[in-house]
Every structure is written in structure tokens, then in C-alpha cells.
CSV table of C-alpha atoms in Angstrom, one decimal:
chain,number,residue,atom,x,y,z
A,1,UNK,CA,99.5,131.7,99.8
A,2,UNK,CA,102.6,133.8,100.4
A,3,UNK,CA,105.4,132.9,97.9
A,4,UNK,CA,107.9,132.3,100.7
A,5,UNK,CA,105.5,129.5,101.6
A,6,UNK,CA,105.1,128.3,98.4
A,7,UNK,CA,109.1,128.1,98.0
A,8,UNK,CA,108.8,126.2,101.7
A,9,UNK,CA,106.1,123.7,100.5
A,10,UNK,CA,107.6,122.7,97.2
A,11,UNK,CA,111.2,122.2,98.9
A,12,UNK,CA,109.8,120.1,101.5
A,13,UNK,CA,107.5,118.3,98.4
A,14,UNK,CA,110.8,117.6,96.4
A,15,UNK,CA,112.6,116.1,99.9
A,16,UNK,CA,109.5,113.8,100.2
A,17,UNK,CA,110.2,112.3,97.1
A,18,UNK,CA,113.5,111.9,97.8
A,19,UNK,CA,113.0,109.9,101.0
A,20,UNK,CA,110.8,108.4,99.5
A,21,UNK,CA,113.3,106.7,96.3
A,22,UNK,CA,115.3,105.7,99.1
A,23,UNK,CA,112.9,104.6,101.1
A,24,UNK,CA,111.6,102.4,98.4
A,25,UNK,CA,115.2,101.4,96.7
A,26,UNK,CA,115.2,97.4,97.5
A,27,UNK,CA,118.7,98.2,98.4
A,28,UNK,CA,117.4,100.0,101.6
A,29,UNK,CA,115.9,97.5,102.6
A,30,UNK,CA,113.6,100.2,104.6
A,31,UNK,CA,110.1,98.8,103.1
A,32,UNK,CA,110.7,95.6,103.6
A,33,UNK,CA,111.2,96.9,107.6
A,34,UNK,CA,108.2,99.0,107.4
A,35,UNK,CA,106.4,96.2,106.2
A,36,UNK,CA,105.3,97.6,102.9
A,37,UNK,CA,103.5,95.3,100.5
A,38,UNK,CA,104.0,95.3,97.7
A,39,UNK,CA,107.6,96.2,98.7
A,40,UNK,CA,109.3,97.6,95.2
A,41,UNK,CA,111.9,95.0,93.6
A,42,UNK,CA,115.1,95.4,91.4
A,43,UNK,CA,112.4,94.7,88.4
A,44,UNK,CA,112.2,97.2,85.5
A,45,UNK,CA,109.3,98.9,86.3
A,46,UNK,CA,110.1,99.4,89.8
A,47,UNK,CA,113.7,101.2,88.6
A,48,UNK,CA,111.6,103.3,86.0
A,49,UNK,CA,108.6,104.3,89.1
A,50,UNK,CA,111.6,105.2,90.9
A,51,UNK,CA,113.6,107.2,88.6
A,52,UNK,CA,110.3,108.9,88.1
A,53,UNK,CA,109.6,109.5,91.3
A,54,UNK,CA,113.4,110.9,91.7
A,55,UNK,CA,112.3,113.3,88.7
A,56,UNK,CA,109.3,114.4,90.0
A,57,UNK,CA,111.5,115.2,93.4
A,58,UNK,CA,113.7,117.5,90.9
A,59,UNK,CA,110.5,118.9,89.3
A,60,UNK,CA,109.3,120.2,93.0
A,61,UNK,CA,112.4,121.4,93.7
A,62,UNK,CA,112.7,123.8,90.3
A,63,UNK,CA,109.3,124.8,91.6
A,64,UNK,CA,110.2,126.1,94.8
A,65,UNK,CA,113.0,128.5,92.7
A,66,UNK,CA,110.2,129.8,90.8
A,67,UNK,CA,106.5,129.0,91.7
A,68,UNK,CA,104.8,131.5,89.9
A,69,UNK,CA,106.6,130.6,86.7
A,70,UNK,CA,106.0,126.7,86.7
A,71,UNK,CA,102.4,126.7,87.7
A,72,UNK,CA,102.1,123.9,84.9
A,73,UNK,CA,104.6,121.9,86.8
A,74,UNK,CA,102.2,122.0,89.8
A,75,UNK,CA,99.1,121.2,87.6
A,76,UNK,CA,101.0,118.0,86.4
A,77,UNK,CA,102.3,116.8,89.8
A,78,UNK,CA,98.8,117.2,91.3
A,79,UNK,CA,97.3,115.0,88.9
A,80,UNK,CA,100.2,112.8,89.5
A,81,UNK,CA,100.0,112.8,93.0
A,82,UNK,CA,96.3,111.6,92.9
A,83,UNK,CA,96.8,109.3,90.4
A,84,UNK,CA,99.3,107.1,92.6
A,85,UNK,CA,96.7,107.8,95.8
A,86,UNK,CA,94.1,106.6,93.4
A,87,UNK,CA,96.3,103.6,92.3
A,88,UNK,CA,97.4,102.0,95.7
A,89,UNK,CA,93.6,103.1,97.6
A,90,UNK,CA,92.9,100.1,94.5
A,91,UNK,CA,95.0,98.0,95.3
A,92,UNK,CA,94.6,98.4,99.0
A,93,UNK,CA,90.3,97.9,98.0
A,94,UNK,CA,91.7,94.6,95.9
A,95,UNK,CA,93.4,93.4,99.1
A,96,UNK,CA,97.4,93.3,96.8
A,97,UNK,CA,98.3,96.4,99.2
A,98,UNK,CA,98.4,96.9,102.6
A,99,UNK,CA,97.4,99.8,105.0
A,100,UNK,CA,101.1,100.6,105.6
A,101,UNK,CA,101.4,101.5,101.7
A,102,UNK,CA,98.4,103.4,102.0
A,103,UNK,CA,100.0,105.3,105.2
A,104,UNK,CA,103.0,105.7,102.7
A,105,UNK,CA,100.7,107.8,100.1
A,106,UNK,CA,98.2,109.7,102.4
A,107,UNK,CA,101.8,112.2,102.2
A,108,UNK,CA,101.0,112.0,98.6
A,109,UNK,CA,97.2,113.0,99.3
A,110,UNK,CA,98.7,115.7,101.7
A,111,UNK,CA,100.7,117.3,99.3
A,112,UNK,CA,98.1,117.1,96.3
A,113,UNK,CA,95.8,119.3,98.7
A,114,UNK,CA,98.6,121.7,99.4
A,115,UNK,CA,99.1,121.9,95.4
A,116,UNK,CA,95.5,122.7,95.1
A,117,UNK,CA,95.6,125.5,97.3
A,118,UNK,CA,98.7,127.1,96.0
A,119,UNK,CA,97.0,127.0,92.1
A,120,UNK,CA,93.8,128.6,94.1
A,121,UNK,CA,95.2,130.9,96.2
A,122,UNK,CA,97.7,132.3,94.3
A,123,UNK,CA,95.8,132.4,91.3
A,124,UNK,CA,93.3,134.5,93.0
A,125,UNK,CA,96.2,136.8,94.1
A,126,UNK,CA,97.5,137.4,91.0
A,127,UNK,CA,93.8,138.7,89.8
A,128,UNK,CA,93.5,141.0,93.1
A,129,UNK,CA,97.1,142.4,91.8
């Protein structure tokens, strides 16, 4: 993977997560339209998965200005990244979350794949050079 399209992908990562706090802010209203369930509520865990989902936006985006140097960054947010596609497949399976939500995170299982090839391929490049 090119480092230009590295930059591109963890950019365009960080604006995902972005959307997607607003998205999700109860305030929106937007997954309540969408028809998300569980829709997020003005609870305390909800603010904190928010704010952490904001952080991880910020994480991406100090990625894209330096990929090579925050590969560990990238190692975290792929793990992440499964982890709440792992987490809502669950609850989808237990019938408390509906296919809409699982839409929602199949851009998380998207990007998780993109993270893996980026720790792949540019690991591989760097023992070529």
C-alpha cells in the first residue's frame, strides 16, 4: 500500500467515525430515522461509547499524518473495530439488534480489513526496502 493511500484511508476512517458520533448523538435524532435499534440514549454509557468513538475518529486522523509512525494505533483500532462488529453480530444473533445496526457496522468490518492490509502490506514493504 502506497502511503498516499494509506493517508487517504485513515482520513476517510477518522470522517467515518465522525459521522458516525453524530449520527448516533440522540440529539440527531438520525438513528431513531434510520430505524436503529438499539438507538443510543443520553445514558452514561452511551456519552462515554461516543466520546470514544469521537477519539478513535482523532486517533485515525493522527494516523493519516503519519502512518508509518503509529502502526500501533492501527493494531489497536483493528482490534477495536472487530470487537464492536463482534459485539452487535451478538446482539443482532440474540435478536436486541436489528439488521440496520448491523448495516451500520459492516463500515466498521470494512475498515478493519483495510487496517489489515495496510499492517500487511506495508510491513512487507518496509522488509523489501
Amino acid at each position: 500500500m502506497q502511503l498516499k493511500h494509506a493517508r487517504l484511508l485513515f482520513y476517510v476512517a477518522a470522517v467515518f467515525n465522525f459521522a458516525a458520533v453524530v449520527l448516533l448523538h440522540p440529539a440527531s435524532g438520525m438513528a431513531a430515522i434510520l430505524g436503529l435499534s438499539p438507538a443510543p440514549g443520553s445514558g452514561v454509557f452511551d456519552q462515554i461509547a461516543l466520546l470514544a468513538i469521537f477519539a478513535f475518529g482523532v486517533g485515525y486522523w493522527l494516523v493519516a499524518r503519519n502512518p508509518e509512525r503509529n502502526r500501533d494505533l492501527v493494531k489497536i483500532a483493528l482490534a477495536a473495530k472487530l470487537g464492536v462488529v463482534a459485539i452487535i453480530v451478538a446482539h443482532f444473533l440474540a435478536d436486541s439488534a436489528n439488521a440496520r445496526l448491523v448495516l451500520l457496522v459492516s463500515g466498521d468490518l470494512l475498515f478493519s480489513l483495510a487496517f489489515l492490509y495496510f499492517l500487511t502490506a506495508r510491513a512487507s514493504q518496509a522488509v523489501r526496502a
